[in-house]
Amino acid sequence: TAMVVTEADIAKFDQDGAIVLRNVFSEQWVEKVREGIQINLEKPSQYSEKLALKEGQGSYFNDYCNWQTIGQFEDFAFNSPAAEIAGHMMKSKYAVFYHEHVLNKEPGTEKETPWHQDQAYYPVDGFKVVSIWMPVDPVSKESAVKFVKGSHKWGKWFHPRKFASESNYPVENDNADGKTFYNVPVDDIESGKFELLSWACQPGDCVVFHGMTMHGAKGNRSTSLERRVLSTRWVGEGTTIAKRPWTVSPPILGGLGYGDKMVSDTFPLVWGSL
């Protein structure tokens, strides 16, 4: 089969830390994921959160790690082009499925996604970590995710922030493992010091971004459209289970110990070979 992504896409992603890929998922995959999201919204797990700025407003729902009970997500992870896209973008000879994350901003949600870097939340070290952010609704540029161009190459770790309060995760132990975690430079980002990348998207499009890329998003000002997204997280060569000085998110190690190669029944190998 033809390469789902081109060498130019891979080079651009490597440079920018985020890239939009147009029309890579068929209507069938989009519909399947839409069904899965509906099931998840109706039966949220213990991990789910629903955040609203004010009573009676639209809320920002998120939940993750439900692919083992929602067949549509399992099918998408194992059989859609996602794993191959992730493998090529990571320049890895394999792609391991880490987890899926459902993000829904209802119409009129003012709650913003604070600027953050995903990998600081995860118990994962290594540079081959990506997300494939796939909307099942049209997303305007206004409510699309914004990425700080090239921030995955800053070589800096940033404190995870609670989405509800936007405050830093509390440090609970000294498992920083030699890393220095900086405060997210919110003022610098907001004042326009860095170039930001964002794209309006249609169902079938996706945005691939690196685990170290700084990103955030506004609310959903639409009065009628939901902003339902499935973000699948993938890891490749050189990724291992790592310690963090806070409770990691997701709080799942897949039966592995610190320093172990990231592959198990919980984190299955989907594409390529180890």
PDB file of C-alpha atoms in Angstrom:
ATOM      1  CA  THR A   1       0.000   0.000   0.000  1.00  0.00           C
ATOM      2  CA  ALA A   2       1.038   3.614  -0.540  1.00  0.00           C
ATOM      3  CA  MET A   3       2.684   5.445   2.329  1.00  0.00           C
ATOM      4  CA  VAL A   4       0.017   7.238   4.340  1.00  0.00           C
ATOM      5  CA  VAL A   5       2.496  10.033   5.035  1.00  0.00           C
ATOM      6  CA  THR A   6       5.200  11.452   2.801  1.00  0.00           C
ATOM      7  CA  GLU A   7       8.877  12.070   3.546  1.00  0.00           C
ATOM      8  CA  ALA A   8       8.020  15.783   3.442  1.00  0.00           C
ATOM      9  CA  ASP A   9       5.359  15.269   6.152  1.00  0.00           C
ATOM     10  CA  ILE A  10       7.861  13.416   8.340  1.00  0.00           C
ATOM     11  CA  ALA A  11      10.494  16.157   7.909  1.00  0.00           C
ATOM     12  CA  LYS A  12       7.939  18.906   8.657  1.00  0.00           C
ATOM     13  CA  PHE A  13       6.716  17.114  11.761  1.00  0.00           C
ATOM     14  CA  ASP A  14      10.291  16.609  12.924  1.00  0.00           C
ATOM     15  CA  GLN A  15      10.943  20.322  12.573  1.00  0.00           C
ATOM     16  CA  ASP A  16       7.650  21.750  13.904  1.00  0.00           C
ATOM     17  CA  GLY A  17       6.469  19.147  16.463  1.00  0.00           C
ATOM     18  CA  ALA A  18       2.931  19.238  15.011  1.00  0.00           C
ATOM     19  CA  ILE A  19       1.418  18.744  11.569  1.00  0.00           C
ATOM     20  CA  VAL A  20      -2.045  18.495  10.036  1.00  0.00           C
ATOM     21  CA  LEU A  21      -2.775  15.537   7.746  1.00  0.00           C
ATOM     22  CA  ARG A  22      -5.827  16.014   5.530  1.00  0.00           C
ATOM     23  CA  ASN A  23      -8.376  13.346   4.778  1.00  0.00           C
ATOM     24  CA  VAL A  24      -6.406  10.355   6.083  1.00  0.00           C
ATOM     25  CA  PHE A  25      -9.301   8.605   7.846  1.00  0.00           C
ATOM     26  CA  SER A  26     -12.259   7.305   5.851  1.00  0.00           C
ATOM     27  CA  GLU A  27     -15.859   8.175   6.678  1.00  0.00           C
ATOM     28  CA  GLN A  28     -16.225   4.626   8.037  1.00  0.00           C
ATOM     29  CA  TRP A  29     -13.457   5.172  10.598  1.00  0.00           C
ATOM     30  CA  VAL A  30     -14.842   8.572  11.568  1.00  0.00           C
ATOM     31  CA  GLU A  31     -18.312   7.088  12.059  1.00  0.00           C
ATOM     32  CA  LYS A  32     -16.924   4.172  14.081  1.00  0.00           C
ATOM     33  CA  VAL A  33     -15.015   6.550  16.376  1.00  0.00           C
ATOM     34  CA  ARG A  34     -18.128   8.746  16.689  1.00  0.00           C
ATOM     35  CA  GLU A  35     -20.050   5.686  17.927  1.00  0.00           C
ATOM     36  CA  GLY A  36     -17.287   4.872  20.400  1.00  0.00           C
ATOM     37  CA  ILE A  37     -17.267   8.434  21.741  1.00  0.00           C
ATOM     38  CA  GLN A  38     -21.062   8.293  22.193  1.00  0.00           C
ATOM     39  CA  ILE A  39     -20.726   5.087  24.233  1.00  0.00           C
ATOM     40  CA  ASN A  40     -17.980   6.712  26.317  1.00  0.00           C
ATOM     41  CA  LEU A  41     -20.071   9.853  26.954  1.00  0.00           C
ATOM     42  CA  GLU A  42     -22.999   7.714  28.089  1.00  0.00           C
ATOM     43  CA  LYS A  43     -20.854   5.417  30.265  1.00  0.00           C
ATOM     44  CA  PRO A  44     -17.871   7.407  31.524  1.00  0.00           C
ATOM     45  CA  SER A  45     -15.132   5.585  33.449  1.00  0.00           C
ATOM     46  CA  GLN A  46     -13.616   6.334  36.861  1.00  0.00           C
ATOM     47  CA  TYR A  47     -11.076   8.559  35.076  1.00  0.00           C
ATOM     48  CA  SER A  48     -13.587  10.908  33.462  1.00  0.00           C
ATOM     49  CA  GLU A  49     -13.794  14.640  34.196  1.00  0.00           C
ATOM     50  CA  LYS A  50     -16.420  17.212  33.272  1.00  0.00           C
ATOM     51  CA  LEU A  51     -15.252  20.782  33.627  1.00  0.00           C
ATOM     52  CA  ALA A  52     -17.344  23.932  33.260  1.00  0.00           C
ATOM     53  CA  LEU A  53     -16.426  27.510  34.146  1.00  0.00           C
ATOM     54  CA  LYS A  54     -19.945  28.391  35.246  1.00  0.00           C
ATOM     55  CA  GLU A  55     -23.086  26.509  36.214  1.00  0.00           C
ATOM     56  CA  GLY A  56     -25.353  25.853  33.223  1.00  0.00           C
ATOM     57  CA  GLN A  57     -22.595  26.374  30.648  1.00  0.00           C
ATOM     58  CA  GLY A  58     -21.302  23.856  28.173  1.00  0.00           C
ATOM     59  CA  SER A  59     -18.734  21.539  29.746  1.00  0.00           C
ATOM     60  CA  TYR A  60     -15.410  20.068  28.715  1.00  0.00           C
ATOM     61  CA  PHE A  61     -15.530  16.275  29.057  1.00  0.00           C
ATOM     62  CA  ASN A  62     -12.489  14.058  28.998  1.00  0.00           C
ATOM     63  CA  ASP A  63     -11.913  10.378  29.672  1.00  0.00           C
ATOM     64  CA  TYR A  64      -9.236   7.866  28.748  1.00  0.00           C
ATOM     65  CA  CYS A  65      -8.003   4.262  28.701  1.00  0.00           C
ATOM     66  CA  ASN A  66     -11.316   2.651  27.748  1.00  0.00           C
ATOM     67  CA  TRP A  67     -10.316   0.841  24.556  1.00  0.00           C
ATOM     68  CA  GLN A  68     -10.497  -2.551  26.245  1.00  0.00           C
ATOM     69  CA  THR A  69     -14.231  -2.059  26.890  1.00  0.00           C
ATOM     70  CA  ILE A  70     -15.188   0.070  23.852  1.00  0.00           C
ATOM     71  CA  GLY A  71     -14.780  -2.125  20.772  1.00  0.00           C
ATOM     72  CA  GLN A  72     -14.869   0.811  18.344  1.00  0.00           C
ATOM     73  CA  PHE A  73     -11.732   2.289  19.915  1.00  0.00           C
ATOM     74  CA  GLU A  74      -9.942  -1.052  19.926  1.00  0.00           C
ATOM     75  CA  ASP A  75     -10.813  -1.531  16.243  1.00  0.00           C
ATOM     76  CA  PHE A  76      -9.567   1.975  15.411  1.00  0.00           C
ATOM     77  CA  ALA A  77      -6.282   1.461  17.274  1.00  0.00           C
ATOM     78  CA  PHE A  78      -5.548  -1.929  15.727  1.00  0.00           C
ATOM     79  CA  ASN A  79      -6.985  -1.618  12.218  1.00  0.00           C
ATOM     80  CA  SER A  80      -7.081   2.028  11.098  1.00  0.00           C
ATOM     81  CA  PRO A  81      -4.070   3.784   9.498  1.00  0.00           C
ATOM     82  CA  ALA A  82      -3.300   5.462  12.866  1.00  0.00           C
ATOM     83  CA  ALA A  83      -0.550   3.077  14.032  1.00  0.00           C
ATOM     84  CA  GLU A  84       1.304   3.271  10.729  1.00  0.00           C
ATOM     85  CA  ILE A  85       1.037   7.073  10.678  1.00  0.00           C
ATOM     86  CA  ALA A  86       2.430   7.164  14.235  1.00  0.00           C
ATOM     87  CA  GLY A  87       5.268   4.772  13.370  1.00  0.00           C
ATOM     88  CA  HIS A  88       6.387   6.830  10.369  1.00  0.00           C
ATOM     89  CA  MET A  89       6.085  10.158  12.183  1.00  0.00           C
ATOM     90  CA  MET A  90       8.166   8.847  15.090  1.00  0.00           C
ATOM     91  CA  LYS A  91      10.710   7.405  12.618  1.00  0.00           C
ATOM     92  CA  SER A  92      10.321   4.214  14.619  1.00  0.00           C
ATOM     93  CA  LYS A  93      10.396   0.647  13.368  1.00  0.00           C
ATOM     94  CA  TYR A  94       7.360  -0.052  15.532  1.00  0.00           C
ATOM     95  CA  ALA A  95       4.336   1.676  17.039  1.00  0.00           C
ATOM     96  CA  VAL A  96       2.927   0.668  20.417  1.00  0.00           C
ATOM     97  CA  PHE A  97      -0.603   1.847  21.299  1.00  0.00           C
ATOM     98  CA  TYR A  98      -0.357   3.693  24.627  1.00  0.00           C
ATOM     99  CA  HIS A  99      -3.995   4.788  25.152  1.00  0.00           C
ATOM    100  CA  GLU A 100      -6.909   6.721  23.739  1.00  0.00           C
ATOM    101  CA  HIS A 101      -8.254   9.980  25.138  1.00  0.00           C
ATOM    102  CA  VAL A 102     -11.749  11.335  24.434  1.00  0.00           C
ATOM    103  CA  LEU A 103     -12.088  15.122  24.539  1.00  0.00           C
ATOM    104  CA  ASN A 104     -15.472  16.765  24.065  1.00  0.00           C
ATOM    105  CA  LYS A 105     -16.158  20.470  24.304  1.00  0.00           C
ATOM    106  CA  GLU A 106     -19.912  21.003  24.266  1.00  0.00           C
ATOM    107  CA  PRO A 107     -21.385  24.074  22.515  1.00  0.00           C
ATOM    108  CA  GLY A 108     -20.824  27.199  24.617  1.00  0.00           C
ATOM    109  CA  THR A 109     -17.942  25.730  26.628  1.00  0.00           C
ATOM    110  CA  GLU A 110     -15.766  28.604  27.830  1.00  0.00           C
ATOM    111  CA  LYS A 111     -13.349  26.284  29.620  1.00  0.00           C
ATOM    112  CA  GLU A 112      -9.975  26.504  27.917  1.00  0.00           C
ATOM    113  CA  THR A 113      -7.324  23.812  27.671  1.00  0.00           C
ATOM    114  CA  PRO A 114      -4.348  25.306  29.553  1.00  0.00           C
ATOM    115  CA  TRP A 115      -0.928  25.396  27.856  1.00  0.00           C
ATOM    116  CA  HIS A 116       0.842  22.133  28.646  1.00  0.00           C
ATOM    117  CA  GLN A 117       3.181  19.397  27.454  1.00  0.00           C
ATOM    118  CA  ASP A 118       1.744  15.856  27.502  1.00  0.00           C
ATOM    119  CA  GLN A 119       4.820  13.792  28.231  1.00  0.00           C
ATOM    120  CA  ALA A 120       5.423  15.364  31.652  1.00  0.00           C
ATOM    121  CA  TYR A 121       2.077  13.857  32.734  1.00  0.00           C
ATOM    122  CA  TYR A 122       2.963  10.409  31.409  1.00  0.00           C
ATOM    123  CA  PRO A 123       5.202   7.835  33.110  1.00  0.00           C
ATOM    124  CA  VAL A 124       7.138   7.650  29.824  1.00  0.00           C
ATOM    125  CA  ASP A 125      10.708   8.564  28.880  1.00  0.00           C
ATOM    126  CA  GLY A 126      12.140   8.518  25.362  1.00  0.00           C
ATOM    127  CA  PHE A 127      11.727  10.824  22.378  1.00  0.00           C
ATOM    128  CA  LYS A 128       9.415   8.697  20.214  1.00  0.00           C
ATOM    129  CA  VAL A 129       6.017   9.664  21.624  1.00  0.00           C
ATOM    130  CA  VAL A 130       3.177  11.094  19.524  1.00  0.00           C
ATOM    131  CA  SER A 131      -0.535  11.804  19.625  1.00  0.00           C
ATOM    132  CA  ILE A 132      -2.951  11.602  16.726  1.00  0.00           C
ATOM    133  CA  TRP A 133      -5.709  14.118  17.452  1.00  0.00           C
ATOM    134  CA  MET A 134      -8.738  13.193  15.353  1.00  0.00           C
ATOM    135  CA  PRO A 135     -11.972  15.199  15.433  1.00  0.00           C
ATOM    136  CA  VAL A 136     -15.328  13.701  14.422  1.00  0.00           C
ATOM    137  CA  ASP A 137     -16.896  17.182  14.140  1.00  0.00           C
ATOM    138  CA  PRO A 138     -15.716  20.136  12.056  1.00  0.00           C
ATOM    139  CA  VAL A 139     -13.364  22.229  14.203  1.00  0.00           C
ATOM    140  CA  SER A 140     -12.943  25.959  13.528  1.00  0.00           C
ATOM    141  CA  LYS A 141      -9.482  27.483  13.711  1.00  0.00           C
ATOM    142  CA  GLU A 142     -10.745  29.437  16.732  1.00  0.00           C
ATOM    143  CA  SER A 143     -11.402  26.325  18.813  1.00  0.00           C
ATOM    144  CA  ALA A 144      -8.583  24.220  17.317  1.00  0.00           C
ATOM    145  CA  VAL A 145      -5.558  23.210  19.387  1.00  0.00           C
ATOM    146  CA  LYS A 146      -2.642  25.654  19.148  1.00  0.00           C
ATOM    147  CA  PHE A 147       0.914  24.323  19.185  1.00  0.00           C
ATOM    148  CA  VAL A 148       4.109  26.212  20.017  1.00  0.00           C
ATOM    149  CA  LYS A 149       6.141  25.549  16.884  1.00  0.00           C
ATOM    150  CA  GLY A 150       9.362  23.614  17.533  1.00  0.00           C
ATOM    151  CA  SER A 151       8.819  23.427  21.321  1.00  0.00           C
ATOM    152  CA  HIS A 152       9.427  19.644  21.283  1.00  0.00           C
ATOM    153  CA  LYS A 153      13.073  20.492  20.564  1.00  0.00           C
ATOM    154  CA  TRP A 154      13.544  22.917  23.454  1.00  0.00           C
ATOM    155  CA  GLY A 155      14.903  20.010  25.501  1.00  0.00           C
ATOM    156  CA  LYS A 156      12.834  21.231  28.468  1.00  0.00           C
ATOM    157  CA  TRP A 157      10.340  19.481  30.702  1.00  0.00           C
ATOM    158  CA  PHE A 158       7.416  21.484  32.071  1.00  0.00           C
ATOM    159  CA  HIS A 159       5.266  21.004  35.155  1.00  0.00           C
ATOM    160  CA  PRO A 160       1.978  19.313  34.313  1.00  0.00           C
ATOM    161  CA  ARG A 161      -1.024  21.496  35.166  1.00  0.00           C
ATOM    162  CA  LYS A 162      -4.449  20.457  36.417  1.00  0.00           C
ATOM    163  CA  PHE A 163      -6.987  21.188  33.694  1.00  0.00           C
ATOM    164  CA  ALA A 164      -9.607  22.184  36.297  1.00  0.00           C
ATOM    165  CA  SER A 165      -7.565  24.757  38.245  1.00  0.00           C
ATOM    166  CA  GLU A 166      -4.686  25.318  35.774  1.00  0.00           C
ATOM    167  CA  SER A 167      -2.304  25.097  38.740  1.00  0.00           C
ATOM    168  CA  ASN A 168       0.815  22.869  38.685  1.00  0.00           C
ATOM    169  CA  TYR A 169       0.544  19.264  39.814  1.00  0.00           C
ATOM    170  CA  PRO A 170       1.739  19.036  43.411  1.00  0.00           C
ATOM    171  CA  VAL A 171       5.221  17.537  43.768  1.00  0.00           C
ATOM    172  CA  GLU A 172       4.796  14.421  45.924  1.00  0.00           C
ATOM    173  CA  ASN A 173       8.228  12.802  45.921  1.00  0.00           C
ATOM    174  CA  ASP A 174      11.773  13.286  44.646  1.00  0.00           C
ATOM    175  CA  ASN A 175      11.428  11.025  41.599  1.00  0.00           C
ATOM    176  CA  ALA A 176      12.411  13.763  39.164  1.00  0.00           C
ATOM    177  CA  ASP A 177      15.113  11.361  37.970  1.00  0.00           C
ATOM    178  CA  GLY A 178      17.606  14.162  37.242  1.00  0.00           C
ATOM    179  CA  LYS A 179      15.079  16.241  35.269  1.00  0.00           C
ATOM    180  CA  THR A 180      14.356  19.886  35.973  1.00  0.00           C
ATOM    181  CA  PHE A 181      10.692  20.754  35.476  1.00  0.00           C
ATOM    182  CA  TYR A 182       9.992  24.365  34.542  1.00  0.00           C
ATOM    183  CA  ASN A 183       6.803  26.379  34.891  1.00  0.00           C
ATOM    184  CA  VAL A 184       4.921  26.637  31.604  1.00  0.00           C
ATOM    185  CA  PRO A 185       5.869  30.073  30.143  1.00  0.00           C
ATOM    186  CA  VAL A 186       2.217  31.147  29.835  1.00  0.00           C
ATOM    187  CA  ASP A 187       2.927  34.886  29.587  1.00  0.00           C
ATOM    188  CA  ASP A 188       5.578  34.411  26.893  1.00  0.00           C
ATOM    189  CA  ILE A 189       3.223  32.226  24.860  1.00  0.00           C
ATOM    190  CA  GLU A 190       0.193  34.514  25.302  1.00  0.00           C
ATOM    191  CA  SER A 191       2.205  37.640  24.450  1.00  0.00           C
ATOM    192  CA  GLY A 192       3.168  36.208  21.054  1.00  0.00           C
ATOM    193  CA  LYS A 193       6.832  35.495  21.735  1.00  0.00           C
ATOM    194  CA  PHE A 194       6.589  32.159  19.909  1.00  0.00           C
ATOM    195  CA  GLU A 195       5.101  31.141  16.593  1.00  0.00           C
ATOM    196  CA  LEU A 196       1.888  29.146  17.054  1.00  0.00           C
ATOM    197  CA  LEU A 197       0.508  26.533  14.689  1.00  0.00           C
ATOM    198  CA  SER A 198      -3.192  25.667  14.426  1.00  0.00           C
ATOM    199  CA  TRP A 199      -5.531  24.353  11.794  1.00  0.00           C
ATOM    200  CA  ALA A 200      -9.248  24.225  11.178  1.00  0.00           C
ATOM    201  CA  CYS A 201     -10.127  20.560  10.663  1.00  0.00           C
ATOM    202  CA  GLN A 202     -12.814  18.462   9.041  1.00  0.00           C
ATOM    203  CA  PRO A 203     -13.730  14.905  10.054  1.00  0.00           C
ATOM    204  CA  GLY A 204     -11.166  12.662   8.320  1.00  0.00           C
ATOM    205  CA  ASP A 205      -8.315  15.083   9.078  1.00  0.00           C
ATOM    206  CA  CYS A 206      -5.981  14.657  12.024  1.00  0.00           C
ATOM    207  CA  VAL A 207      -3.218  16.562  13.760  1.00  0.00           C
ATOM    208  CA  VAL A 208      -0.130  14.597  14.770  1.00  0.00           C
ATOM    209  CA  PHE A 209       1.931  16.157  17.555  1.00  0.00           C
ATOM    210  CA  HIS A 210       4.948  15.210  19.648  1.00  0.00           C
ATOM    211  CA  GLY A 211       4.729  14.310  23.355  1.00  0.00           C
ATOM    212  CA  MET A 212       7.024  17.247  24.221  1.00  0.00           C
ATOM    213  CA  THR A 213       5.197  19.883  22.120  1.00  0.00           C
ATOM    214  CA  MET A 214       3.605  22.694  24.131  1.00  0.00           C
ATOM    215  CA  HIS A 215      -0.074  23.159  23.265  1.00  0.00           C
ATOM    216  CA  GLY A 216      -3.395  24.532  24.464  1.00  0.00           C
ATOM    217  CA  ALA A 217      -6.833  25.501  23.156  1.00  0.00           C
ATOM    218  CA  LYS A 218      -9.671  27.967  23.624  1.00  0.00           C
ATOM    219  CA  GLY A 219     -13.222  26.947  24.532  1.00  0.00           C
ATOM    220  CA  ASN A 220     -15.931  26.097  22.003  1.00  0.00           C
ATOM    221  CA  ARG A 221     -17.846  29.259  21.147  1.00  0.00           C
ATOM    222  CA  SER A 222     -20.124  27.482  18.688  1.00  0.00           C
ATOM    223  CA  THR A 223     -23.733  27.545  19.830  1.00  0.00           C
ATOM    224  CA  SER A 224     -24.613  24.313  18.052  1.00  0.00           C
ATOM    225  CA  LEU A 225     -21.532  22.198  17.259  1.00  0.00           C
ATOM    226  CA  GLU A 226     -19.834  19.856  19.677  1.00  0.00           C
ATOM    227  CA  ARG A 227     -16.070  19.455  19.436  1.00  0.00           C
ATOM    228  CA  ARG A 228     -15.696  15.702  19.842  1.00  0.00           C
ATOM    229  CA  VAL A 229     -12.172  14.373  19.447  1.00  0.00           C
ATOM    230  CA  LEU A 230     -10.399  11.056  19.850  1.00  0.00           C
ATOM    231  CA  SER A 231      -6.719  11.488  20.557  1.00  0.00           C
ATOM    232  CA  THR A 232      -4.722   8.265  20.341  1.00  0.00           C
ATOM    233  CA  ARG A 233      -1.294   8.163  21.997  1.00  0.00           C
ATOM    234  CA  TRP A 234       1.554   6.109  20.554  1.00  0.00           C
ATOM    235  CA  VAL A 235       5.114   5.263  21.585  1.00  0.00           C
ATOM    236  CA  GLY A 236       8.059   3.784  19.692  1.00  0.00           C
ATOM    237  CA  GLU A 237      11.699   2.756  19.946  1.00  0.00           C
ATOM    238  CA  GLY A 238      13.553   3.794  23.077  1.00  0.00           C
ATOM    239  CA  THR A 239      10.472   4.514  25.200  1.00  0.00           C
ATOM    240  CA  THR A 240      10.524   3.177  28.757  1.00  0.00           C
ATOM    241  CA  ILE A 241       8.388   3.389  31.892  1.00  0.00           C
ATOM    242  CA  ALA A 242       9.629   6.333  33.961  1.00  0.00           C
ATOM    243  CA  LYS A 243       9.233   7.855  37.401  1.00  0.00           C
ATOM    244  CA  ARG A 244       7.694  11.277  37.874  1.00  0.00           C
ATOM    245  CA  PRO A 245       7.579  13.391  41.037  1.00  0.00           C
ATOM    246  CA  TRP A 246       3.743  13.414  40.984  1.00  0.00           C
ATOM    247  CA  THR A 247       0.810  11.100  40.351  1.00  0.00           C
ATOM    248  CA  VAL A 248       1.068  10.317  36.651  1.00  0.00           C
ATOM    249  CA  SER A 249      -1.788  10.594  34.190  1.00  0.00           C
ATOM    250  CA  PRO A 250      -2.930   8.074  33.143  1.00  0.00           C
ATOM    251  CA  PRO A 251      -2.062   6.318  36.443  1.00  0.00           C
ATOM    252  CA  ILE A 252      -1.351   3.054  34.618  1.00  0.00           C
ATOM    253  CA  LEU A 253       1.981   1.231  34.234  1.00  0.00           C
ATOM    254  CA  GLY A 254       0.658  -1.824  32.384  1.00  0.00           C
ATOM    255  CA  GLY A 255       2.297  -4.298  34.764  1.00  0.00           C
ATOM    256  CA  LEU A 256       5.744  -2.910  33.909  1.00  0.00           C
ATOM    257  CA  GLY A 257       8.566  -1.712  36.156  1.00  0.00           C
ATOM    258  CA  TYR A 258      10.634   1.469  35.923  1.00  0.00           C
ATOM    259  CA  GLY A 259      13.069   1.347  33.039  1.00  0.00           C
ATOM    260  CA  ASP A 260      11.143  -1.410  31.234  1.00  0.00           C
ATOM    261  CA  LYS A 261      10.585  -1.146  27.481  1.00  0.00           C
ATOM    262  CA  MET A 262       7.112   0.172  26.913  1.00  0.00           C
ATOM    263  CA  VAL A 263       5.228  -2.783  25.498  1.00  0.00           C
ATOM    264  CA  SER A 264       2.779  -5.150  27.239  1.00  0.00           C
ATOM    265  CA  ASP A 265      -0.817  -6.389  26.997  1.00  0.00           C
ATOM    266  CA  THR A 266      -1.907  -2.953  28.204  1.00  0.00           C
ATOM    267  CA  PHE A 267       0.415  -1.193  25.745  1.00  0.00           C
ATOM    268  CA  PRO A 268       0.197  -3.476  22.709  1.00  0.00           C
ATOM    269  CA  LEU A 269       2.501  -3.534  19.718  1.00  0.00           C
ATOM    270  CA  VAL A 270       0.262  -2.655  16.754  1.00  0.00           C
ATOM    271  CA  TRP A 271       2.557  -1.836  13.848  1.00  0.00           C
ATOM    272  CA  GLY A 272       6.045  -2.960  12.817  1.00  0.00           C
ATOM    273  CA  SER A 273       8.302  -5.196  14.882  1.00  0.00           C
ATOM    274  CA  LEU A 274      10.324  -4.737  18.067  1.00  0.00           C
TER     275      LEU A 274
END
